[in-house]
Amino acid sequence: MSAPPPTARKPRRLGWPQRVFSQVLLMQLAIATGVTVLATGLFLAPLSAQLDDQAMRRALAIAQSTAAQPQVAESLLSTDPAPLGPVQSAAERIRRATGAEYVVVMDRHGVRWSHPDRSRIGKVVSTDPGAALAGGNVMEIDSGTLGRSARGKVPLRDASGRIAGAVSVGIAYDSVRARLLAAVPGLFAYAGGALAVGALAAYLISRRLQRQTHDLGFSDITALLTEREAMLHSIREGVVALDRTGRIRLLNDEAQRLLGLGPEVSGRELTDVLGAGRTADVLTGEVAGEDLLAVRGNRVLLANRMPTADGGAVVTLRDRTELEHLGRELDSTRGLIDALRAQDHEHANRLHTLLGLLELELHEDAREFVTEVVGVHRATAEQVTEKVRDPLLAALLVGKATVAAERGVALRMAPGTLLPDRLVDPRGLVTIVGNLVDNALDAAAGSEDALIEVELLAEARTVVLRVRDSGPGVPPGQREPIFTEGWSTKELPAHGKRGLGLALVRRLAERQGGSAVVGAADEGGAEFTVVLPEAMTEAESDKAGVAQ
């Protein structure tokens, strides 16, 4: 089979360029050329009229100077017109001295007494001298026996002031046109220079625009903007764009949801919108690093910041709230598995002990042993449920007590603890207590006479929680940073992040109008105090009193 014939290449069409650089350059060159041509035309138009006026005024001035010489009028009145007469001689002398085309002296009848062409002396002038003979000055562009010229005519008076005749002076119009044409090359040179400077400036500006637009066409820019809007509003990551001054340039839908902001914050400074705190520090770059944690409301966010070439930055936000919850649940599950494993060993030891007592037929001792083991667990559960009436919180504390016992830490309720079952947000308090007990357990584990004491008090509608431990305590210089997101002295867990528990405790407390602080316990160690106003519903007795 023969090869197919080669495809003919399509010829390039000449048309409007697509690149922003080329379009802007052409438009600027067209504007510069148009302005230059317009300015040149506007300059040339009045220049021609100005040169005509100058020529006529020059002719009038020569005529006035000629008429002002008294011997001209005397010779006109005392002699006859002759080619070699005194009037002709005086007129020719003036003509040659001034460069005029002609200087004509005439009497009251319009008869020439002087003329460059001597044969015309004694003949009547070809144009009407009536206005000059009537005593007026005349300036005009007209055609005569010597062709087109710029003329000036004035009356010629004798010694007594009577009009004896007139003087007509002409400037060759060709000389005026020559002056105009001589000015044109210079004018075009200046115009060309201005156009060249304008073209160079347009080229430099267009080159800079080319770099800034990456040599894209308008259609490409439009497509990019359309794709950008679609992408920003469709992705499930928050995107925050900032300028070099820290003002918000862009906030996509997901970022608005994660940060709890609206589109009206665009153009405002980020610190004014978010307020002081770690979240604002992470987004503005005060805290540097990758995958930085921040807490906004009850959300745990993972932030990454990328600077831009213009001095601004783009921050991406990912919601890690559910993942953090799963990670903490995984840590708790692993702790429970370790506790169950240890408890399994303990139960095995107890069963072996009970089996030995039964084999030795020490039945009374076996009964007492079983009673003691069961009583310890029952006493712990009864102690918690007697003081803490909320079932969720009581179950949490019973489970934490079991885990603490397996790690060699005693968890007990403070003597004054009493919390009725009237909590507004039991789950929120469970989160706070669970985080504080977990931290206390990590701190107290391994210490001598390891102990955790939990105190829960209800004062009207306010709940006061105190958690004390026998650990090393918190140094005074770290008692405030310890509540900052990402701050931790522990090794990283399985999910790779720490430093959120205490930050969430303070956020939950502040969201309810309360507070969370840490100090030193009386017996050493740390004491965390959380105050939650309006955490309890009104008691039935209070409602009845109000109703009465």
Coordinates of C-alpha atoms in Angstrom, one line a residue:
M1 CA 0.0 0.0 0.0
S2 CA 1.2 3.5 -0.8
A3 CA 1.7 6.0 2.0
P4 CA -1.1 8.6 2.3
P5 CA -0.3 12.0 0.9
P6 CA 1.0 14.4 3.4
T7 CA -1.5 16.8 4.9
A8 CA -1.2 20.3 3.6
R9 CA -0.3 22.8 6.2
K10 CA -2.9 25.5 6.8
P11 CA -1.7 29.0 6.1
R12 CA -1.5 31.3 9.0
R13 CA -4.2 33.9 9.0
L14 CA -3.4 37.5 9.7
G15 CA -5.8 38.9 12.3
W16 CA -6.1 40.4 15.7
P17 CA -3.4 38.8 18.0
Q18 CA -4.6 36.7 21.0
R19 CA -1.9 37.5 23.5
V20 CA -2.4 40.2 26.0
F21 CA 1.1 41.5 25.4
S22 CA 0.5 41.8 21.6
Q23 CA -2.9 43.4 21.9
V24 CA -1.9 46.0 24.5
L25 CA 1.3 46.8 22.4
L26 CA -0.8 47.3 19.2
M27 CA -3.4 49.4 21.0
Q28 CA -0.7 51.6 22.6
L29 CA 1.1 52.0 19.3
A30 CA -2.1 52.9 17.5
I31 CA -3.0 55.5 20.2
A32 CA 0.5 57.0 20.2
T33 CA 0.5 57.2 16.4
G34 CA -3.0 58.8 16.3
V35 CA -2.1 61.3 19.0
T36 CA 1.1 62.2 17.1
V37 CA -0.7 62.7 13.8
L38 CA -3.5 64.7 15.4
A39 CA -1.0 66.9 17.2
T40 CA 1.0 67.5 14.0
G41 CA -2.2 68.4 12.1
L42 CA -3.4 70.7 14.8
F43 CA 0.0 72.4 14.7
L44 CA 0.3 72.7 10.9
A45 CA -3.3 74.1 10.5
P46 CA -2.7 77.3 12.4
L47 CA 1.0 77.6 11.2
S48 CA -0.1 78.3 7.6
A49 CA -2.5 81.0 8.7
Q50 CA 0.1 82.4 11.1
L51 CA 2.7 82.6 8.3
D52 CA 0.2 84.4 6.0
D53 CA -0.6 86.9 8.7
Q54 CA 3.1 87.5 9.3
A55 CA 3.8 88.1 5.6
M56 CA 0.8 90.6 5.3
R57 CA 1.9 92.5 8.4
R58 CA 5.5 92.6 7.1
A59 CA 4.2 94.0 3.7
L60 CA 2.0 96.6 5.6
A61 CA 5.0 97.6 7.7
I62 CA 7.2 98.2 4.6
A63 CA 4.4 100.2 3.0
Q64 CA 4.0 102.3 6.1
S65 CA 7.7 102.9 6.3
T66 CA 7.8 103.9 2.6
A67 CA 4.8 106.3 3.0
A68 CA 6.4 107.9 6.0
Q69 CA 9.3 109.2 3.9
P70 CA 8.4 112.8 2.9
Q71 CA 10.6 112.9 -0.2
V72 CA 8.4 110.1 -1.7
A73 CA 5.2 112.2 -1.6
E74 CA 7.2 115.4 -2.7
S75 CA 8.6 113.6 -5.7
L76 CA 5.2 112.1 -6.5
L77 CA 3.7 115.7 -6.6
S78 CA 6.6 117.4 -8.4
T79 CA 7.7 114.9 -11.1
D80 CA 6.2 112.7 -13.7
P81 CA 6.2 108.9 -13.7
A82 CA 9.4 107.7 -15.3
P83 CA 11.5 104.5 -15.2
L84 CA 14.5 106.5 -13.9
G85 CA 12.5 109.0 -11.8
P86 CA 13.2 109.7 -8.1
V87 CA 10.1 107.8 -7.0
Q88 CA 11.1 104.6 -8.9
S89 CA 14.6 104.9 -7.5
A90 CA 13.4 105.3 -3.9
A91 CA 10.9 102.4 -4.3
E92 CA 13.5 100.1 -5.8
R93 CA 16.0 100.9 -3.1
I94 CA 13.4 100.0 -0.4
R95 CA 12.4 96.8 -2.3
R96 CA 16.0 95.5 -2.5
A97 CA 16.6 96.4 1.2
T98 CA 13.5 94.7 2.5
G99 CA 13.4 91.7 0.1
A100 CA 9.8 92.6 -1.0
E101 CA 8.5 91.3 -4.3
Y102 CA 7.4 94.8 -5.3
V103 CA 7.0 98.3 -3.9
V104 CA 4.5 100.3 -6.0
V105 CA 3.8 104.0 -5.5
M106 CA 0.7 105.3 -7.2
D107 CA -1.1 108.6 -7.5
R108 CA -4.7 109.3 -6.7
H109 CA -5.8 107.9 -10.0
G110 CA -4.1 104.5 -9.5
V111 CA -1.3 105.3 -12.0
R112 CA 2.0 103.5 -11.1
W113 CA 5.1 105.7 -10.4
S114 CA 7.2 102.7 -9.5
H115 CA 7.3 99.0 -10.3
P116 CA 9.9 96.2 -10.6
D117 CA 8.9 95.9 -14.2
R118 CA 9.7 99.4 -15.6
S119 CA 7.5 98.9 -18.6
R120 CA 4.4 99.0 -16.2
I121 CA 5.3 102.5 -14.9
G122 CA 2.7 105.0 -15.9
K123 CA -0.1 102.4 -16.2
V124 CA -3.0 101.8 -13.9
V125 CA -2.6 99.2 -11.2
S126 CA -4.4 95.8 -11.7
T127 CA -6.2 95.8 -8.3
D128 CA -8.5 98.3 -6.8
P129 CA -6.6 100.8 -4.6
G130 CA -9.8 102.5 -3.4
A131 CA -9.6 101.5 0.2
A132 CA -6.0 102.9 0.6
L133 CA -6.8 106.1 -1.3
A134 CA -9.7 106.5 1.0
G135 CA -7.3 106.6 4.0
G136 CA -7.5 103.0 5.2
N137 CA -4.8 100.3 5.6
V138 CA -5.3 97.1 3.6
M139 CA -3.8 93.6 4.3
E140 CA -4.7 90.8 1.9
I141 CA -3.6 87.8 -0.1
D142 CA -4.4 88.5 -3.7
S143 CA -3.1 87.9 -7.3
G144 CA -1.8 90.6 -9.5
T145 CA 0.5 91.1 -12.4
L146 CA 3.4 89.4 -10.6
G147 CA 1.3 86.5 -9.3
R148 CA -0.1 85.7 -5.9
S149 CA 1.3 87.7 -3.0
A150 CA 0.8 88.9 0.5
R151 CA -0.1 92.6 0.2
G152 CA -0.1 95.7 2.4
K153 CA -1.5 99.1 1.1
V154 CA -1.4 102.4 2.9
P155 CA -2.3 106.0 1.9
L156 CA 0.5 108.4 0.9
R157 CA 0.1 111.9 2.4
D158 CA 1.8 115.1 1.6
A159 CA 3.3 117.6 4.0
S160 CA -0.1 119.1 4.8
G161 CA -1.6 115.6 5.5
R162 CA -3.7 115.4 2.3
I163 CA -3.8 112.0 0.5
A164 CA -1.5 112.3 -2.5
G165 CA -1.6 108.7 -3.5
A166 CA -1.0 105.2 -2.0
V167 CA 1.9 102.7 -1.5
S168 CA 1.4 99.0 -2.2
V169 CA 4.0 96.4 -1.1
G170 CA 3.8 92.7 -1.9
I171 CA 5.6 89.7 -0.4
A172 CA 5.9 86.8 -2.8
Y173 CA 3.5 84.0 -1.6
D174 CA 6.0 81.4 -2.8
S175 CA 8.3 82.5 0.0
V176 CA 5.6 82.1 2.6
R177 CA 4.8 78.6 1.3
A178 CA 8.6 77.9 1.3
R179 CA 8.7 78.8 5.0
L180 CA 5.8 76.5 5.7
L181 CA 7.4 73.6 3.8
A182 CA 10.7 74.2 5.5
A183 CA 9.1 73.9 8.9
V184 CA 7.4 70.6 8.0
P185 CA 10.5 68.3 8.1
G186 CA 11.5 69.6 11.5
L187 CA 8.0 69.2 12.8
F188 CA 7.9 65.7 11.4
A189 CA 11.3 65.0 13.0
Y190 CA 10.0 66.1 16.4
A191 CA 6.8 64.1 15.9
G192 CA 8.7 61.0 14.8
G193 CA 10.9 61.4 17.9
A194 CA 7.9 61.6 20.2
L195 CA 6.3 58.7 18.4
A196 CA 9.5 56.6 18.9
V197 CA 9.7 57.4 22.6
G198 CA 6.0 56.5 22.9
A199 CA 6.5 53.3 21.0
L200 CA 9.5 52.4 23.3
A201 CA 7.5 53.2 26.4
A202 CA 4.6 51.1 25.1
Y203 CA 6.9 48.2 24.3
L204 CA 8.4 48.3 27.8
I205 CA 5.0 48.5 29.5
S206 CA 3.8 45.6 27.3
R207 CA 6.8 43.5 28.1
R208 CA 6.2 44.0 31.8
L209 CA 2.5 43.1 31.3
Q210 CA 3.7 40.0 29.3
R211 CA 5.8 38.8 32.3
Q212 CA 2.9 39.5 34.8
T213 CA 0.4 37.7 32.7
H214 CA 2.8 34.9 31.7
D215 CA 2.2 35.6 28.0
L216 CA -1.4 34.5 28.2
G217 CA -4.3 35.5 26.0
F218 CA -7.5 37.2 27.2
S219 CA -9.4 34.0 26.5
D220 CA -6.9 32.0 28.6
I221 CA -7.2 34.4 31.5
T222 CA -11.0 34.2 31.3
A223 CA -10.8 30.4 31.3
L224 CA -8.4 30.4 34.2
L225 CA -10.6 32.7 36.3
T226 CA -13.6 30.5 35.6
E227 CA -11.8 27.3 36.5
R228 CA -10.4 29.0 39.6
E229 CA -13.8 30.0 40.8
A230 CA -15.2 26.5 40.1
M231 CA -12.3 24.8 41.9
L232 CA -12.2 27.1 44.9
H233 CA -15.9 26.6 45.5
S234 CA -16.0 22.9 44.9
I235 CA -13.0 21.6 46.8
R236 CA -13.5 20.4 50.4
E237 CA -10.5 22.2 51.7
G238 CA -10.6 25.7 53.1
V239 CA -8.5 28.3 51.2
V240 CA -7.6 31.7 52.6
A241 CA -5.6 34.1 50.4
L242 CA -3.9 37.1 52.1
D243 CA -2.1 40.1 50.7
R244 CA 1.2 41.4 51.9
T245 CA -0.5 43.5 54.6
G246 CA -2.4 40.6 56.1
R247 CA -5.7 41.5 54.6
I248 CA -8.1 38.8 53.3
R249 CA -8.2 38.7 49.5
L250 CA -10.1 35.4 49.1
L251 CA -12.1 33.1 51.3
N252 CA -13.7 30.1 49.7
D253 CA -16.9 28.4 50.9
E254 CA -15.2 25.7 52.9
A255 CA -12.9 28.2 54.7
Q256 CA -16.0 30.3 55.6
R257 CA -17.6 27.2 57.1
L258 CA -14.5 26.0 59.0
L259 CA -13.7 29.5 60.4
G260 CA -17.3 30.5 61.0
L261 CA -16.9 33.6 58.8
G262 CA -18.9 35.2 56.0
P263 CA -18.0 36.7 52.6
E264 CA -18.2 40.2 54.1
V265 CA -14.8 39.8 55.8
S266 CA -13.0 40.1 52.5
G267 CA -10.7 43.1 52.6
R268 CA -10.3 43.2 56.4
E269 CA -7.2 42.3 58.4
L270 CA -7.2 38.6 59.5
T271 CA -6.2 39.4 63.0
D272 CA -9.3 41.8 63.3
V273 CA -11.6 39.0 62.1
L274 CA -10.2 36.1 64.1
G275 CA -8.9 37.9 67.1
A276 CA -5.7 37.1 68.9
G277 CA -4.8 33.5 69.4
R278 CA -3.0 30.6 67.8
T279 CA -5.3 30.3 64.8
A280 CA -4.5 33.9 63.8
D281 CA -0.8 33.3 64.4
V282 CA -0.8 30.2 62.2
L283 CA -2.6 31.9 59.3
T284 CA -0.5 35.0 59.4
G285 CA 2.8 33.1 59.6
E286 CA 3.7 34.1 63.1
V287 CA 4.0 30.3 63.8
A288 CA 5.9 28.6 61.1
G289 CA 5.9 24.9 60.1
E290 CA 3.9 22.3 58.2
D291 CA 0.6 20.7 59.2
L292 CA 0.1 23.1 62.1
L293 CA -2.8 22.5 64.4
A294 CA -5.3 25.2 65.3
V295 CA -8.7 25.2 67.1
R296 CA -11.6 27.4 65.9
G297 CA -14.7 27.0 68.0
N298 CA -15.1 23.2 68.4
R299 CA -13.2 22.4 65.3
V300 CA -9.7 21.1 65.0
L301 CA -8.0 22.4 61.9
L302 CA -4.8 21.5 60.1
A303 CA -3.2 24.5 58.4
N304 CA -0.4 24.9 55.8
R305 CA 0.8 28.3 54.6
M306 CA 2.5 29.0 51.3
P307 CA 3.9 32.5 50.6
T308 CA 3.2 34.0 47.2
A309 CA 5.5 36.1 44.9
D310 CA 3.8 39.4 45.7
G311 CA 4.4 39.1 49.5
G312 CA 1.1 37.6 50.4
A313 CA 0.2 34.0 51.2
V314 CA -2.3 31.2 50.6
V315 CA -3.4 29.1 53.6
T316 CA -5.1 25.7 53.2
L317 CA -7.3 24.4 56.0
R318 CA -8.4 20.8 56.6
D319 CA -11.0 19.7 59.1
R320 CA -9.4 17.2 61.5
T321 CA -12.1 17.2 64.1
E322 CA -13.5 13.8 63.4
L323 CA -10.0 12.4 62.9
E324 CA -8.8 13.8 66.2
H325 CA -11.8 12.3 67.9
L326 CA -11.0 9.0 66.3
G327 CA -7.4 9.3 67.3
R328 CA -8.3 10.0 70.9
E329 CA -10.7 7.2 70.9
L330 CA -8.0 4.9 69.5
D331 CA -5.6 6.1 72.3
S332 CA -8.4 5.4 74.9
T333 CA -9.1 2.0 73.3
R334 CA -5.4 1.0 73.4
G335 CA -5.4 2.1 77.1
L336 CA -8.4 0.0 77.8
I337 CA -6.8 -2.9 76.0
D338 CA -3.7 -2.6 78.1
A339 CA -5.8 -2.3 81.2
L340 CA -7.9 -5.3 80.2
R341 CA -4.7 -7.3 79.6
A342 CA -3.4 -6.3 83.0
Q343 CA -6.8 -7.0 84.5
D344 CA -6.9 -10.4 82.8
H345 CA -3.6 -11.2 84.5
E346 CA -4.9 -10.0 87.8
H347 CA -8.1 -12.1 87.4
A348 CA -6.0 -15.1 86.5
N349 CA -3.9 -14.6 89.7
R350 CA -7.1 -14.2 91.7
L351 CA -8.6 -17.3 90.2
H352 CA -5.4 -19.3 90.9
T353 CA -5.5 -18.0 94.5
L354 CA -9.1 -19.0 94.9
L355 CA -8.5 -22.4 93.3
G356 CA -5.6 -23.0 95.8
L357 CA -7.8 -22.1 98.7
L358 CA -10.5 -24.4 97.6
E359 CA -8.0 -27.3 97.0
L360 CA -6.7 -26.7 100.5
E361 CA -10.3 -26.9 101.7
L362 CA -10.0 -23.4 103.2
H363 CA -13.5 -22.5 102.3
E364 CA -13.9 -19.7 104.8
D365 CA -10.8 -18.0 103.6
A366 CA -12.0 -18.4 100.0
R367 CA -15.3 -16.8 100.8
E368 CA -13.6 -13.9 102.5
F369 CA -11.3 -13.4 99.6
V370 CA -14.1 -13.3 97.0
T371 CA -16.1 -10.9 99.2
E372 CA -13.2 -8.6 99.5
V373 CA -12.4 -8.5 95.7
V374 CA -16.0 -7.9 94.8
G375 CA -16.5 -5.3 97.5
V376 CA -13.6 -3.2 96.3
H377 CA -15.0 -2.8 92.8
R378 CA -18.5 -2.3 94.1
A379 CA -17.4 0.3 96.6
T380 CA -15.7 2.3 93.9
A381 CA -18.8 2.3 91.7
E382 CA -21.0 3.2 94.6
Q383 CA -18.7 6.0 95.7
V384 CA -18.8 7.6 92.3
T385 CA -22.6 7.2 91.6
E386 CA -23.4 8.5 95.1
K387 CA -21.6 11.8 94.5
V388 CA -22.1 12.1 90.7
R389 CA -25.7 11.7 89.7
D390 CA -25.3 12.2 86.0
P391 CA -25.1 8.6 84.4
L392 CA -22.7 9.6 81.5
L393 CA -20.2 11.3 83.8
A394 CA -20.5 8.6 86.5
A395 CA -19.8 5.9 83.9
L396 CA -16.8 7.8 82.7
L397 CA -15.3 8.2 86.2
V398 CA -15.9 4.5 87.0
G399 CA -14.1 3.5 83.8
K400 CA -11.2 5.9 84.4
A401 CA -10.9 4.6 88.0
T402 CA -10.5 1.1 86.7
V403 CA -7.9 2.2 84.1
A404 CA -6.0 4.2 86.8
A405 CA -6.0 1.2 89.2
E406 CA -4.4 -0.9 86.5
R407 CA -1.7 1.7 86.0
G408 CA -1.0 1.9 89.8
V409 CA -2.8 5.2 90.3
A410 CA -5.6 5.7 92.8
L411 CA -8.6 7.8 91.5
R412 CA -10.9 9.1 94.2
M413 CA -13.7 11.6 94.6
A414 CA -13.0 14.6 96.8
P415 CA -15.1 14.5 100.1
G416 CA -17.2 17.6 99.1
T417 CA -18.1 16.3 95.6
L418 CA -21.8 16.4 94.8
L419 CA -23.2 16.9 91.3
P420 CA -27.0 16.6 90.7
D421 CA -28.4 15.1 87.5
R422 CA -29.3 18.5 86.0
L423 CA -26.5 19.2 83.5
V424 CA -27.4 21.3 80.5
D425 CA -24.6 19.7 78.3
P426 CA -23.5 16.4 79.8
R427 CA -21.4 15.5 76.8
G428 CA -19.4 18.7 77.0
L429 CA -18.6 18.1 80.7
V430 CA -17.6 14.5 79.8
T431 CA -15.1 15.8 77.3
I432 CA -13.7 18.2 79.8
V433 CA -13.4 15.7 82.6
G434 CA -12.1 13.0 80.4
N435 CA -9.2 15.2 79.0
L436 CA -8.2 16.4 82.5
V437 CA -8.3 12.9 84.0
D438 CA -6.2 11.5 81.1
N439 CA -3.6 14.3 81.5
A440 CA -3.6 13.8 85.3
L441 CA -3.2 10.0 84.9
D442 CA -0.2 10.5 82.5
A443 CA 1.4 12.9 85.0
A444 CA 0.8 10.8 88.2
A445 CA 1.7 7.4 86.8
G446 CA 5.0 6.3 88.2
S447 CA 5.1 8.8 91.1
E448 CA 5.1 7.7 94.7
D449 CA 1.6 7.2 96.2
A450 CA 0.2 8.1 92.8
L451 CA -3.2 9.8 93.3
I452 CA -5.8 11.6 91.2
E453 CA -8.6 13.5 93.1
V454 CA -11.7 14.7 91.2
E455 CA -14.0 17.3 92.8
L456 CA -17.3 18.4 91.2
L457 CA -19.4 21.0 92.9
A458 CA -22.7 22.6 91.9
E459 CA -23.3 26.1 93.1
A460 CA -26.7 27.2 91.9
R461 CA -26.4 26.8 88.1
T462 CA -22.6 26.9 88.1
V463 CA -20.4 23.8 88.0
V464 CA -16.9 23.9 89.5
L465 CA -14.5 21.1 88.5
R466 CA -11.1 20.5 90.1
V467 CA -8.7 17.7 89.1
R468 CA -5.6 17.3 91.3
D469 CA -2.7 14.8 90.7
S470 CA 0.5 13.8 92.5
G471 CA 2.7 14.4 89.4
P472 CA 5.5 16.9 89.0
G473 CA 3.1 19.8 88.5
V474 CA 3.2 22.6 85.9
P475 CA 6.0 25.3 86.2
P476 CA 4.6 28.9 86.6
G477 CA 6.0 29.9 83.2
Q478 CA 4.1 27.2 81.4
R479 CA 0.7 27.5 83.1
E480 CA -0.7 29.7 80.3
P481 CA 1.1 28.1 77.2
I482 CA -0.1 24.7 78.3
F483 CA -3.6 25.6 77.0
T484 CA -2.2 26.5 73.5
E485 CA -3.0 24.2 70.6
G486 CA 0.0 22.0 69.7
W487 CA 1.7 22.5 73.1
S488 CA 2.7 19.1 74.7
T489 CA 5.5 17.4 76.6
K490 CA 4.3 13.9 75.6
E491 CA 5.5 11.7 72.7
L492 CA 3.4 11.7 69.6
P493 CA 0.5 9.2 69.6
A494 CA -0.6 6.9 66.8
H495 CA -2.5 9.7 64.9
G496 CA 0.6 11.9 65.0
K497 CA -0.7 15.0 66.9
R498 CA -0.8 16.2 70.5
G499 CA -1.5 19.3 72.4
L500 CA -5.3 19.5 71.7
G501 CA -6.9 18.2 74.9
L502 CA -6.3 21.2 77.2
A503 CA -6.9 23.6 74.3
L504 CA -10.3 22.0 73.8
V505 CA -11.0 22.2 77.5
R506 CA -10.4 25.9 77.6
R507 CA -12.4 26.4 74.4
L508 CA -15.4 24.5 75.8
A509 CA -15.2 26.4 79.0
E510 CA -15.0 29.8 77.3
R511 CA -17.8 28.9 75.0
Q512 CA -20.0 28.5 78.0
G513 CA -18.8 31.8 79.5
G514 CA -16.4 30.0 81.9
S515 CA -12.7 29.6 82.5
A516 CA -10.0 27.0 82.8
V517 CA -6.8 27.6 84.8
V518 CA -4.0 25.5 86.3
G519 CA -2.2 26.0 89.6
A520 CA -0.3 24.0 92.2
A521 CA -2.1 21.4 94.4
D522 CA -1.6 21.6 98.2
E523 CA 0.1 18.2 98.2
G524 CA 2.2 19.0 95.2
G525 CA 1.4 18.3 91.6
A526 CA -1.0 20.2 89.4
E527 CA -4.6 21.4 90.1
F528 CA -6.8 22.2 87.1
T529 CA -9.9 24.3 87.9
V530 CA -12.7 24.7 85.4
V531 CA -15.7 27.0 86.1
L532 CA -18.8 26.6 84.0
P533 CA -21.6 29.2 84.6
E534 CA -25.1 28.2 83.5
A535 CA -24.1 24.6 83.3
M536 CA -27.0 23.4 85.4
T537 CA -30.7 23.6 84.8
E538 CA -32.9 25.2 87.5
A539 CA -33.9 22.9 90.4
E540 CA -37.6 21.9 90.7
S541 CA -37.8 23.7 94.1
D542 CA -36.4 26.9 92.5
K543 CA -39.0 26.7 89.7
A544 CA -41.8 26.1 92.2
G545 CA -40.6 29.2 94.2
V546 CA -40.7 31.3 91.1
A547 CA -44.2 30.1 90.2
Q548 CA -45.5 31.0 93.7

